Coordinates of C-alpha atoms and ligand atoms in Angstrom, one line a residue:
X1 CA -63.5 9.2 49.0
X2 CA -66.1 6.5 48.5
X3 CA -66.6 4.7 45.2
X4 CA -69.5 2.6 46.2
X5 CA -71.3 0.1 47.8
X6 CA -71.9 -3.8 47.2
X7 CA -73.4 -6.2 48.7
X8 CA -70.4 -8.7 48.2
X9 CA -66.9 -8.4 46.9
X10 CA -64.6 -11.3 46.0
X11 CA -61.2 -11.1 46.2
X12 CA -59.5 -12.9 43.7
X13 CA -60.8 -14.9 40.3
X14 CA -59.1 -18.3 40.5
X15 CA -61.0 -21.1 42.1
X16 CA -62.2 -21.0 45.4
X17 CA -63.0 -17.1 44.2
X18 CA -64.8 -18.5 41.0
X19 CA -67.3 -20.7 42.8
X20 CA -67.9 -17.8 45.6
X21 CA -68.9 -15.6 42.7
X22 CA -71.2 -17.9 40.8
X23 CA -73.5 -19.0 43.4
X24 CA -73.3 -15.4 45.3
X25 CA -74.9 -14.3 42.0
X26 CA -77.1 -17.4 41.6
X27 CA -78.3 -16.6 45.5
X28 CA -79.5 -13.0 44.1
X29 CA -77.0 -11.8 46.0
X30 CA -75.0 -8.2 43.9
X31 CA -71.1 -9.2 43.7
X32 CA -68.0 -7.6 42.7
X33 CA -65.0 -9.2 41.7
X34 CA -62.2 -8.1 41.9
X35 CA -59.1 -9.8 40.4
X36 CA -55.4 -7.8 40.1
X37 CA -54.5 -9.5 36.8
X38 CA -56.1 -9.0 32.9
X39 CA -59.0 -10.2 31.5
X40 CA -57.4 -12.7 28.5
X41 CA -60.1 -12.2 25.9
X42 CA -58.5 -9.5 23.2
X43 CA -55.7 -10.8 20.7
X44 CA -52.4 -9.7 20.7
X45 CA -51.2 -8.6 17.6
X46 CA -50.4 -12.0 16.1
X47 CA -54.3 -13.1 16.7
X48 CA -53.2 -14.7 19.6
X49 CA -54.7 -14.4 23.2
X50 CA -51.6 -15.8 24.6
X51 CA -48.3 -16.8 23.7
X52 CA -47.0 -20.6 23.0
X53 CA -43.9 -21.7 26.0
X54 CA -41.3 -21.6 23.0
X55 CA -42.0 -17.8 22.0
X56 CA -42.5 -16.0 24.7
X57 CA -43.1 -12.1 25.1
X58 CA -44.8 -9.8 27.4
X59 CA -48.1 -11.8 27.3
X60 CA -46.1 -14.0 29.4
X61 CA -45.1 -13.4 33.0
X62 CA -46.3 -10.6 35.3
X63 CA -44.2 -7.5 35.6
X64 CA -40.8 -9.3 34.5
X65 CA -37.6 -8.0 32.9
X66 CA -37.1 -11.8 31.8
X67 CA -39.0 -14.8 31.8
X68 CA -38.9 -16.9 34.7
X69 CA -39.5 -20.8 33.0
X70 CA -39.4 -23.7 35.4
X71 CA -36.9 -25.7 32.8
X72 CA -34.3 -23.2 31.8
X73 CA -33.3 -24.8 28.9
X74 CA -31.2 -28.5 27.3
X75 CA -27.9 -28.8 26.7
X76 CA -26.8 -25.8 29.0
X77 CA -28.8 -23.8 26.4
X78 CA -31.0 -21.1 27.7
X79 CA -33.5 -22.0 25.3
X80 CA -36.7 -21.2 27.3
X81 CA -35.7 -18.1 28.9
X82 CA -35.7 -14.3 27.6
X83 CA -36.0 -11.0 28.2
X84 CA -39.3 -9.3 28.2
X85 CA -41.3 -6.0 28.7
X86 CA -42.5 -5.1 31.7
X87 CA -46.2 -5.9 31.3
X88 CA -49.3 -7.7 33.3
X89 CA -48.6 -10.8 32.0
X90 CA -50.4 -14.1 33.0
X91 CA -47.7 -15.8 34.8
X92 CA -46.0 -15.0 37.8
X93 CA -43.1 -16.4 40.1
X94 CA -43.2 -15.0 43.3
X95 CA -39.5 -15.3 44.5
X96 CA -38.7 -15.9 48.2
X97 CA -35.7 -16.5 49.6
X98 CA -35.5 -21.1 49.2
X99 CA -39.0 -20.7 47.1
X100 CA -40.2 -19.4 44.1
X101 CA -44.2 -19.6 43.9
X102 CA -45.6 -19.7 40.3
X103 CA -49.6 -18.4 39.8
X104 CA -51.7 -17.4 37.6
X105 CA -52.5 -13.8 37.2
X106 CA -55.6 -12.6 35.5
X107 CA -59.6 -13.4 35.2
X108 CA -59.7 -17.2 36.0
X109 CA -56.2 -17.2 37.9
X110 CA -54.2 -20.2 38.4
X111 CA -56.5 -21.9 35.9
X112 CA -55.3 -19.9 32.8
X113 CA -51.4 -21.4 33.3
X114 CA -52.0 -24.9 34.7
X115 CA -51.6 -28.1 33.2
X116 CA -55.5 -29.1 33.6
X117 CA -54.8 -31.9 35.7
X118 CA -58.3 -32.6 37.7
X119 CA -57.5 -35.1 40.5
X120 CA -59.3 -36.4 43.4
X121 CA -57.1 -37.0 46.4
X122 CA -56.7 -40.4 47.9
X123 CA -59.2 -40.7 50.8
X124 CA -57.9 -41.7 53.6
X125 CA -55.3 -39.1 53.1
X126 CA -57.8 -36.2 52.7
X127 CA -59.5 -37.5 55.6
X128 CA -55.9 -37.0 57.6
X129 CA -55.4 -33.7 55.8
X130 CA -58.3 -31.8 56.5
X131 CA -60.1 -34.1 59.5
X132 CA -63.1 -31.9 60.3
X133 CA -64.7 -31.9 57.0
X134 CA -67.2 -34.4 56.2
X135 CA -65.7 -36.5 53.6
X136 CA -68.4 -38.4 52.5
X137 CA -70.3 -35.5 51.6
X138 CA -67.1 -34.8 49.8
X139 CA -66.8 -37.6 47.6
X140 CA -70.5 -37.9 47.3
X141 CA -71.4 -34.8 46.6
X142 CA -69.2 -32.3 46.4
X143 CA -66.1 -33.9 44.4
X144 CA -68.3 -35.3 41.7
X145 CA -69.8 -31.3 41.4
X146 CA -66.5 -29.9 41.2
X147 CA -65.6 -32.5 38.3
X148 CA -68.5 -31.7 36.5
X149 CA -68.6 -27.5 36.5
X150 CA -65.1 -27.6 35.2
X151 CA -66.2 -30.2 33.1
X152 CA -63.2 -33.4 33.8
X153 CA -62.2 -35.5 31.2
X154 CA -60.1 -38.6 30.2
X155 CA -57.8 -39.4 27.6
X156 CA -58.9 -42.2 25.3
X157 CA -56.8 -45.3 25.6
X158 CA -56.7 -46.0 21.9
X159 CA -55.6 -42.5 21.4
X160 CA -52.8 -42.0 23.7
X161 CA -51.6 -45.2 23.0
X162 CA -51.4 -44.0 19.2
X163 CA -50.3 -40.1 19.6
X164 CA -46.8 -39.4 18.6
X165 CA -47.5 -36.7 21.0
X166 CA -47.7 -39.2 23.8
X167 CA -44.5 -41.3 22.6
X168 CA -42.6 -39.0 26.2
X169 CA -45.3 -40.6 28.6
X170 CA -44.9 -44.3 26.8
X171 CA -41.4 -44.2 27.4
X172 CA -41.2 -43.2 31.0
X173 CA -43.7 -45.8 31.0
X174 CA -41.9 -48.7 29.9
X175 CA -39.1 -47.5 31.8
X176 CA -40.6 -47.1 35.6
X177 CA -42.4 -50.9 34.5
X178 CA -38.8 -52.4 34.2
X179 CA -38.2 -51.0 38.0
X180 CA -41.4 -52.5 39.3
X181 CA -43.3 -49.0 39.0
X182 CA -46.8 -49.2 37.8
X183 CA -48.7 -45.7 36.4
X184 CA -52.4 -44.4 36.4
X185 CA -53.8 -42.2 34.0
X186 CA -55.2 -37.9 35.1
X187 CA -58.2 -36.5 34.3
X188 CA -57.4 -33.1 32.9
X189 CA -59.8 -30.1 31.8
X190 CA -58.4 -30.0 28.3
X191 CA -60.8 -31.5 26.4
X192 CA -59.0 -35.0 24.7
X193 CA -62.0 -34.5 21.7
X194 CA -60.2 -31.2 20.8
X195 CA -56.8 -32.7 21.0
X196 CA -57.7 -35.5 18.9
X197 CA -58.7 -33.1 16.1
X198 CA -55.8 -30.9 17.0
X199 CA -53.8 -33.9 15.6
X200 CA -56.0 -34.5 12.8
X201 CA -55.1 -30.6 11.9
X202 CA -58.9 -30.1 11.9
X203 CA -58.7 -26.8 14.4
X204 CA -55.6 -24.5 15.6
X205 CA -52.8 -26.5 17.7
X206 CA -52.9 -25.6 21.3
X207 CA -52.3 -28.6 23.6
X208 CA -49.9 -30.1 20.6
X209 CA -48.5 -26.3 20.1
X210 CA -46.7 -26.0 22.8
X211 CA -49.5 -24.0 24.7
X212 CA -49.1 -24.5 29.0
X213 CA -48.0 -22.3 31.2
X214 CA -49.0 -18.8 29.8
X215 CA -52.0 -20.0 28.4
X216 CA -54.0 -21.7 25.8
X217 CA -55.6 -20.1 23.0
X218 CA -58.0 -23.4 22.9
X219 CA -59.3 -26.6 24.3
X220 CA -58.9 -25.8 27.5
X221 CA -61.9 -25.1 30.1
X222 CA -60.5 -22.4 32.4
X223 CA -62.8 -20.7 35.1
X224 CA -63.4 -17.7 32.9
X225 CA -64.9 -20.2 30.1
X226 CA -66.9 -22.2 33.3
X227 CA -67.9 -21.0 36.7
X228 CA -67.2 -17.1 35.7
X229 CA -69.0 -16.4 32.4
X230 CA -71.5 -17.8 33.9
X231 CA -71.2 -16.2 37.4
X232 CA -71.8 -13.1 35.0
X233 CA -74.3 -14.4 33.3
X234 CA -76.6 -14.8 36.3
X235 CA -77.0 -10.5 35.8
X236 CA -75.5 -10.3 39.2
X237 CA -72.3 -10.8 39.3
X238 CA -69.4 -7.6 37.8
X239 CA -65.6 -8.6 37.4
X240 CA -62.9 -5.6 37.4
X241 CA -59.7 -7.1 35.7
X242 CA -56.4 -4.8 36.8
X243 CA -57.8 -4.2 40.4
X244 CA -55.3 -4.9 43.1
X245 CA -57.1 -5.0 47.0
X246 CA -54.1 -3.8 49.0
X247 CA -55.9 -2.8 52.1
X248 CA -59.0 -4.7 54.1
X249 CA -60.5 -2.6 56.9
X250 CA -63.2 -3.3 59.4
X251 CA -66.5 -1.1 59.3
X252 CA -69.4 -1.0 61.5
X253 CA -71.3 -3.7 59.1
X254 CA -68.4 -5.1 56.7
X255 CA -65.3 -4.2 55.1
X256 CA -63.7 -1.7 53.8
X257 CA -61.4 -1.9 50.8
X258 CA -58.4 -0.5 49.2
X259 CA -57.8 -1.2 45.5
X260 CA -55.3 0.1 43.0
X261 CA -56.5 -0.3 39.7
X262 CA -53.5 -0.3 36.9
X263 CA -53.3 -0.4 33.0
X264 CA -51.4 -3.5 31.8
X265 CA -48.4 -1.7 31.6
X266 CA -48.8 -0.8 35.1
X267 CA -49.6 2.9 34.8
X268 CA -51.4 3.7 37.6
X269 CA -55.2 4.4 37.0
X270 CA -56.9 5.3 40.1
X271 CA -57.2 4.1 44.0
X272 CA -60.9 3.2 44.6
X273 CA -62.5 2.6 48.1
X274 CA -65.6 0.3 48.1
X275 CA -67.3 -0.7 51.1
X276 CA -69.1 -4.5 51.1
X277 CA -71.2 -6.3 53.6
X278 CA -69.5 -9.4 53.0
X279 CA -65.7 -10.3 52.2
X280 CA -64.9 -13.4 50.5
X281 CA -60.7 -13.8 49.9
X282 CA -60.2 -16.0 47.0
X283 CA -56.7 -14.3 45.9
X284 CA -55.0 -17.9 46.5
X285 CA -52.8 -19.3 49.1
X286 CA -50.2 -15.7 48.9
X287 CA -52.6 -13.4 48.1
X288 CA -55.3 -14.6 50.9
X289 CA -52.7 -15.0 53.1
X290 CA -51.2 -11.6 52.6
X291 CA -54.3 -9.6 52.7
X292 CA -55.0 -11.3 56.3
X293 CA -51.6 -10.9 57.5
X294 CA -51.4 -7.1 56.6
X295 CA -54.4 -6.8 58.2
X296 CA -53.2 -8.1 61.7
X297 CA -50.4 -6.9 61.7
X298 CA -51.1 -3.2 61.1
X299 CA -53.9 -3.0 63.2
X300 CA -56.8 -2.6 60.5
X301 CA -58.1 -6.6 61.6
X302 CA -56.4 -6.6 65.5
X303 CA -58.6 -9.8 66.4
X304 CA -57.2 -12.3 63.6
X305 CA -55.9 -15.7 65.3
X306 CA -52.2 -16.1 65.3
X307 CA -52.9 -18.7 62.6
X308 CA -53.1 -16.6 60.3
X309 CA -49.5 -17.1 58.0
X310 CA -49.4 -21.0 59.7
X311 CA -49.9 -24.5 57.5
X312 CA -48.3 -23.5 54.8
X313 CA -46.5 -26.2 52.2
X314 CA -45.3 -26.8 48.3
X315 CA -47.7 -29.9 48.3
X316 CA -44.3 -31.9 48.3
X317 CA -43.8 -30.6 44.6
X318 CA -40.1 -31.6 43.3
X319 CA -39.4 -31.7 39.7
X320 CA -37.2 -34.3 38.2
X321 CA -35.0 -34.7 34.9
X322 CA -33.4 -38.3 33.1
X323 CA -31.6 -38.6 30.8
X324 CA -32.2 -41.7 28.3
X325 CA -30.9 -43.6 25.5
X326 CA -30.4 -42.3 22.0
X327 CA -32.1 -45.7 20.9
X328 CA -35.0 -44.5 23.1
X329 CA -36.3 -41.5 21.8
X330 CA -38.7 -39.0 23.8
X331 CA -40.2 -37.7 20.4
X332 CA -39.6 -34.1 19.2
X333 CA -43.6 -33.6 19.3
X334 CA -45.1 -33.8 22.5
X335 CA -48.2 -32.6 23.8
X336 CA -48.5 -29.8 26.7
X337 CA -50.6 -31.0 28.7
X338 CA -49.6 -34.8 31.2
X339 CA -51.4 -37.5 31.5
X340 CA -49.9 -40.2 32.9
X341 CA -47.8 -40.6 36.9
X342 CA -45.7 -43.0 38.0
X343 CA -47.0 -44.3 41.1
X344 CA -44.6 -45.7 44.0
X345 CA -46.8 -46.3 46.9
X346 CA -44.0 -47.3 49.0
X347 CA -42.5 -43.5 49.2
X348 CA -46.0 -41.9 48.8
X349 CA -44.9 -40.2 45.6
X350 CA -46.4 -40.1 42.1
X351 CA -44.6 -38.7 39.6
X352 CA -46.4 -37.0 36.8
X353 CA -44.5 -37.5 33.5
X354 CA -44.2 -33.7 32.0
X355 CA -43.5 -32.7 27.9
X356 CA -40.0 -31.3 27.1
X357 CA -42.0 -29.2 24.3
X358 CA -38.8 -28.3 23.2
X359 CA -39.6 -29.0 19.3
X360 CA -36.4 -31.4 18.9
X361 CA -35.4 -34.5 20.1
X362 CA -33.7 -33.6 23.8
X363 CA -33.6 -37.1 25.7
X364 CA -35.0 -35.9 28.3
X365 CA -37.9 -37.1 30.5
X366 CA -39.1 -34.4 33.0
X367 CA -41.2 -35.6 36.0
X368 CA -43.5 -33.2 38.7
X369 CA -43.6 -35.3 41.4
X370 CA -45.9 -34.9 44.6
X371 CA -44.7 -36.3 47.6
X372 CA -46.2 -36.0 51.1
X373 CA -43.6 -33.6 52.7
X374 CA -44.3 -33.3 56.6
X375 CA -42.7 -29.7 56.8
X376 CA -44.2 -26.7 56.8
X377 CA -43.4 -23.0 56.4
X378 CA -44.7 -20.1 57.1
X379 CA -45.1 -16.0 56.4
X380 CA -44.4 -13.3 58.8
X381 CA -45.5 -9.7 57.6
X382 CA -42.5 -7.3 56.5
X383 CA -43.6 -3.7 57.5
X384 CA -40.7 -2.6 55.0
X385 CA -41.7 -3.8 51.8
X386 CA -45.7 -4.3 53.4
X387 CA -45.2 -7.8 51.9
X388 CA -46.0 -11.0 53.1
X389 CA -42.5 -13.3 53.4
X390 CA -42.2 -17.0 53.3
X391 CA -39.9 -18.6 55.6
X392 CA -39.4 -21.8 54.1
X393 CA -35.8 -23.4 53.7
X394 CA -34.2 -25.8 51.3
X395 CA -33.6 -28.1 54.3
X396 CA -37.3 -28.4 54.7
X397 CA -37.5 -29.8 51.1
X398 CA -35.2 -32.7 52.1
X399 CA -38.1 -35.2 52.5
X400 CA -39.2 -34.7 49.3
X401 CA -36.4 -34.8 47.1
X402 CA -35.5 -37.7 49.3
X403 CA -38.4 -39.6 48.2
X404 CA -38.2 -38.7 44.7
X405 CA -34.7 -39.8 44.4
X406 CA -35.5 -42.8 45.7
X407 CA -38.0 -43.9 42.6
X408 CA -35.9 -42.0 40.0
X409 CA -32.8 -44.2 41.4
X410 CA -35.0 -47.4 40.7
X411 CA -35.8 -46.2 37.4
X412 CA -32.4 -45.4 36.3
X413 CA -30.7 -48.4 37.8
X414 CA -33.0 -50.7 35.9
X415 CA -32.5 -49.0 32.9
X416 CA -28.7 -48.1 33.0
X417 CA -29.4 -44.4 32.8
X418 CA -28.7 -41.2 34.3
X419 CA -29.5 -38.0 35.8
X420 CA -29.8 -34.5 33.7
X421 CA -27.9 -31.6 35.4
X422 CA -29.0 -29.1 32.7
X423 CA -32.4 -29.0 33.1
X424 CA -33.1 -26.4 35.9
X425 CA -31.1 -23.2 36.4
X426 CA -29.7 -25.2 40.1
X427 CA -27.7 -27.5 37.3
X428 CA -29.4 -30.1 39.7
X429 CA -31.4 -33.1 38.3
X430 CA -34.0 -32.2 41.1
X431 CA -35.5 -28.9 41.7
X432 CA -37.5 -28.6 45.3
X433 CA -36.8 -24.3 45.3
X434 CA -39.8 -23.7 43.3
X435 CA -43.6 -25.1 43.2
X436 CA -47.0 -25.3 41.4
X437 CA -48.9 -26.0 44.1
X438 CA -48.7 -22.9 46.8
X439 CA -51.5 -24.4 49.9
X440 CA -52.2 -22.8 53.2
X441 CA -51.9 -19.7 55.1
X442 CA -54.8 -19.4 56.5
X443 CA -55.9 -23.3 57.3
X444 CA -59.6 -24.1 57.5
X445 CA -60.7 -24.8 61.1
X446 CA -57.8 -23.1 62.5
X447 CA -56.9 -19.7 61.3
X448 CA -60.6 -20.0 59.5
X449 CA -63.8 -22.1 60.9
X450 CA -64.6 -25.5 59.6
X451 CA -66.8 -23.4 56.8
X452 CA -64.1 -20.6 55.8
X453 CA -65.3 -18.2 58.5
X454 CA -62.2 -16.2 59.6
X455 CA -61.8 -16.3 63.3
X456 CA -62.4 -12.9 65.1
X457 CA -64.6 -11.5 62.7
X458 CA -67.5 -12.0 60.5
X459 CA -68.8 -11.9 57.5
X460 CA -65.5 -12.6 56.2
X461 CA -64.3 -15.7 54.4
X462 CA -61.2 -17.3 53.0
X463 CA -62.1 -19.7 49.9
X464 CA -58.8 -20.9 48.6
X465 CA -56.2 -23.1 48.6
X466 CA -55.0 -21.0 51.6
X467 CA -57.3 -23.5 53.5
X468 CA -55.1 -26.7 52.7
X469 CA -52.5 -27.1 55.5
X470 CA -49.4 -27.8 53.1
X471 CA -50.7 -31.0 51.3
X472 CA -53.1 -33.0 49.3
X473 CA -50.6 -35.4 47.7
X474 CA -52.2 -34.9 44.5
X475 CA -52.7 -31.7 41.9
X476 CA -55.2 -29.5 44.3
X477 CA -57.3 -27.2 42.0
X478 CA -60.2 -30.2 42.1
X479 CA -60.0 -29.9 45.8
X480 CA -60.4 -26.2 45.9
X481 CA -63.0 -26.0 44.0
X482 CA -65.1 -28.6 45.7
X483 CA -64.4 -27.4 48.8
X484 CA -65.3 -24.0 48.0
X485 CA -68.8 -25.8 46.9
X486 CA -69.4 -27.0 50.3
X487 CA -68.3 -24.2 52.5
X488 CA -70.0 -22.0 49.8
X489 CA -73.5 -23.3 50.2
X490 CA -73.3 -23.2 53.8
X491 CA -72.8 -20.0 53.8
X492 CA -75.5 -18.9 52.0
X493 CA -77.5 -21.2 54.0
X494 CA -76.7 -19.8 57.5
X495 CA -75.0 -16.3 57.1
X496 CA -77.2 -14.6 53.9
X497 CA -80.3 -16.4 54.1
Ligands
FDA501 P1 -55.6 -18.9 42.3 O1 -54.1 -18.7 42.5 O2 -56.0 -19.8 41.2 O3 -56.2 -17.5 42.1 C1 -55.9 -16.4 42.9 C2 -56.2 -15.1 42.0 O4 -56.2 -14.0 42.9 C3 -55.2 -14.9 41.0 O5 -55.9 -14.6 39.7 C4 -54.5 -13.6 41.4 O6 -54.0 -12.8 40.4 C5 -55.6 -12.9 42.3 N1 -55.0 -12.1 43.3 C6 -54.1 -12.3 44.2 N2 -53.9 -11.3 45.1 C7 -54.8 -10.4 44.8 C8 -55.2 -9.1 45.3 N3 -54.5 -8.6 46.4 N4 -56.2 -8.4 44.7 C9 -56.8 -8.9 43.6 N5 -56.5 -10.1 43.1 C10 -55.6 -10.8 43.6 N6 -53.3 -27.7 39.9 C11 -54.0 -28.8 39.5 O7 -54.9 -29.2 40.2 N7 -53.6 -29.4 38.3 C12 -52.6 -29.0 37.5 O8 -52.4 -29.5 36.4 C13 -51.9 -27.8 37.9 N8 -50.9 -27.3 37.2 C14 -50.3 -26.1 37.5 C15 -49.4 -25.5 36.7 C16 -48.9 -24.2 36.9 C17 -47.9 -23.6 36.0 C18 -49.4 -23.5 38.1 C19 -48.9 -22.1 38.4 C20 -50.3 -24.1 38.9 C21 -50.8 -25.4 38.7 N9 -51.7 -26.0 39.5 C22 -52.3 -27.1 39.1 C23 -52.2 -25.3 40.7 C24 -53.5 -24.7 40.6 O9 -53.6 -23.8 39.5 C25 -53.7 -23.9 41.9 O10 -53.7 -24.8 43.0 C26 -55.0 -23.1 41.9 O11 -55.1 -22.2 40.8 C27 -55.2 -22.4 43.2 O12 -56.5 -21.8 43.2 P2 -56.9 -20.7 44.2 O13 -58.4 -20.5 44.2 O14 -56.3 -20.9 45.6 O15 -56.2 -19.4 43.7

């Protein structure tokens, strides 16, 4: 059966898949999205979109009998964690065996759950990262775009410095400047004029209501607020929420696709084939990956390069918990969303101080810090399950918890404190078996051209962090998106004109 025809299909609705979409549709050019998670606009029953981090219920995690939270919970308590309906929830943890991959699921993907932190890399090191890309048409051009369609802002001195919701950051600030450590402030795409009024209990509490992580009912510009209402806006652009693309097949002019469309309880609705003259993946650094892989591996895309499954890496991510005096007090409110890192240039680490949102006073200061890991992992395709599997080992992960350990040491000796073992479910202080930041798979200029063309074929395109070999030593959404600018409008140039 056929279901249709379209000039373009996109794969995916997070970043690289959100700028794809918006200036296919700006070009003239008729383009389907198609994204496996909801589209978040209807409220629950509560009036709620989402749910807050301390309540969570089915809204929260995709397909889980219980919730998956990075921090399981203080004092040996399972506070965060719960049991939930089955349901298509907006965050998932993808679980393989020394890694467990969180993204976003639904219209705007990884942007719906993420902290908002909008950071430009350090030069040099993007220049060692991804060599054959022009940086200075990078910084000149294409960062400062990016930063302005997802519409980057900074925190106000005067107000973090006055924010009991910002008392956590202060502290770990004061404490990593009696070890030498200075900090920097990050941009974020939560906008600091609505957390300012947030506080002055002018509008609904987001930010400062425990909202991260499965979502914010406000102040936050996610893709489906930027780059994809108004991807739809240009007339030519269609999203279908609750399609899965399971299959990608070659035809004599494009692709054919397989998609399994669902209800969000996951009652199957139909399988729909749609043909396309052009393929964009932008189903993130698993997803792209996955679809690629498949592909090879069964023989419906023979000709893909064996890099396909290479490059791939947790951005260094390790998360870090300290405990700290009772006459030094986190604060029992604290806002969702970071803005502050510790930097220690000597280890090539920054530590972004994280909220314990926990409403009471816990003690603890929680850290995600990026360090520039050398290893790299990589998937193989499992005909059993017809998943894509990660091998990546907890001995791979060394570097980085070495460097991390190495600053939190510092902190802790100046400051005569400790370690917190009951932070992550490991009953480690550090946690290096799960990550934020899931980059590579299918790296640009190997597995891909220096544009996103995937070798051995054409017409298709990877747009997503699948395209970062392992690392950008900062948050990578910023990097996506602008780099899904540049290759974006070359494509257009040379391969639709
Ligand atoms: P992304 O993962 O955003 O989107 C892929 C989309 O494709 C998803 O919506 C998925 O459901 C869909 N999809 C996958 N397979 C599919 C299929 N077969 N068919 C249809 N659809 C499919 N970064 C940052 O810079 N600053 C930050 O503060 C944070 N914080 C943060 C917190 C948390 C909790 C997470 C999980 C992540 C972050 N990140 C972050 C990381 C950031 O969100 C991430 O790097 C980007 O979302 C990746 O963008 P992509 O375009 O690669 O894919």
């Amino acid at each position: 059966a056929d279901d249709g025809h379209v000039p373009a299909i996109v794969v995916g609705s997070g970043y690289g898949a959100a700028v794809s979409a918006l200036r296919l549709g700006e070009a003239g050019v008729r383009t389907l999205v198609l994204e496996m998670g909801q589209a978040w606009t209807t409220p629950g029953p509560d009036g709620r979109v989402h749910c807050d981090m301390l309540n969570p219920d089915r809204r929260s995690m995709w397909f889980k009998d219980r919730t998956e939270a990075p921090v399981n919970g203080v004092l040996f308590l399972d506070l965060a964690n719960r049991p939930i309906p089955r349901y298509a929830g907006v965050l998932d943890r993808v679980n393989f065996p020394d890694m467990g991959v969180y993204v976003g699921r639904g219209v705007g993907g990884g942007s719906l759950v993420n902290g908002g932190m909008a950071v430009v890399p350090d030069r040099a090191y993007f220049e060692q990262v991804l060599p054959n890309v022009d940086a200075a048409e990078m910084y000149e051009r294409y960062f400062p775009l990016a930063q302005r369609m997802l519409r980057v802002n900074s925190i106000p001195a005067p107000y973090f410095e006055g924010s009991d919701y910002y008392q956590y950051a202060r502290l770990s600030r004061t404490l990593a400047g009696r070890a030498g450590y200075g900090t920097r402030f990050l941009p974020n795409v939560y906008s600091f004029d609505y957390m300012a009024r947030e506080e002055r209990g002018e509008v609904p509490k987001s930010a400062l209501g425990t909202e991260v992580l499965y979502g914010n009912n406000h102040g936050k510009f996610s893709l489906d607020k930027g780059y994809l209402a108004q991807a739809v806006a240009t007339g030519n652009v269609t999203i279908a929420p609750l399609h899965r693309v399971t299959r990608v097949q070659a035809t004599a002019s494009g692709y054919a696709l397989t998609v399994r469309q669902i209800t969000a309880e996951g009652a199957p609705v139909a399988e729909k084939h749609l043909t396309c003259d052009h393929l964009f993946l932008g189903a993130g650094s698993l997803g792209s990956t996955e679809l690629l892989l498949r592909a090879r591996e069964t023989g419906d895309l023979p000709d893909l390069s064996d890099e396909v499954g290479e490059g791939w890496g947790p951005n260094g991510n390790v998360m870090a918990a300290r405990n700290n005096h009772l006459l030094e007090p986190t604060g029992f409110k604290q806002s969702a969303i970071p803005v502050l890192a510790i930097e220690d240039p000597a280890r090539d680490v920054i530590a972004e101080i994280a909220p314990v949102p926990a409403g009471i006073e816990t003690y603890v200061s929680l850290y995600l810090a990026i360090t520039k890991n050398p290893n790299r992992g990589r998937f193989t395709y499992d005909a059993a399950t017809d998943r894509a599997v990660l091998h990546w080992t907890a001995a791979q992960a060394e570097p980085a918890v070495a460097a991390a350990r190495g600053l939190f040491d510092d902190i802790n000796d100046a400051n005569n404190t400790t370690y917190r073992y009951d932070v992550f479910a490991n009953r480690q202080p550090f946690a290096a078996d799960f990550c934020y930041h899931p980059l590579g798979g299918a790296v640009l200029g190997r597995a891909t051209d220096d544009h996103g063309r995937v070798r051995g074929y054409r017409r298709l395109y990877v747009t997503d962090g699948a395209l970062v070999p392992g690392s950008l030593g900062v948050n990578p959404f910023v990097t996506i998106t602008a780099l899904a600018e540049r290759n974006i409008a070359r494509v257009l140039a040379e391969d639709l004109a």
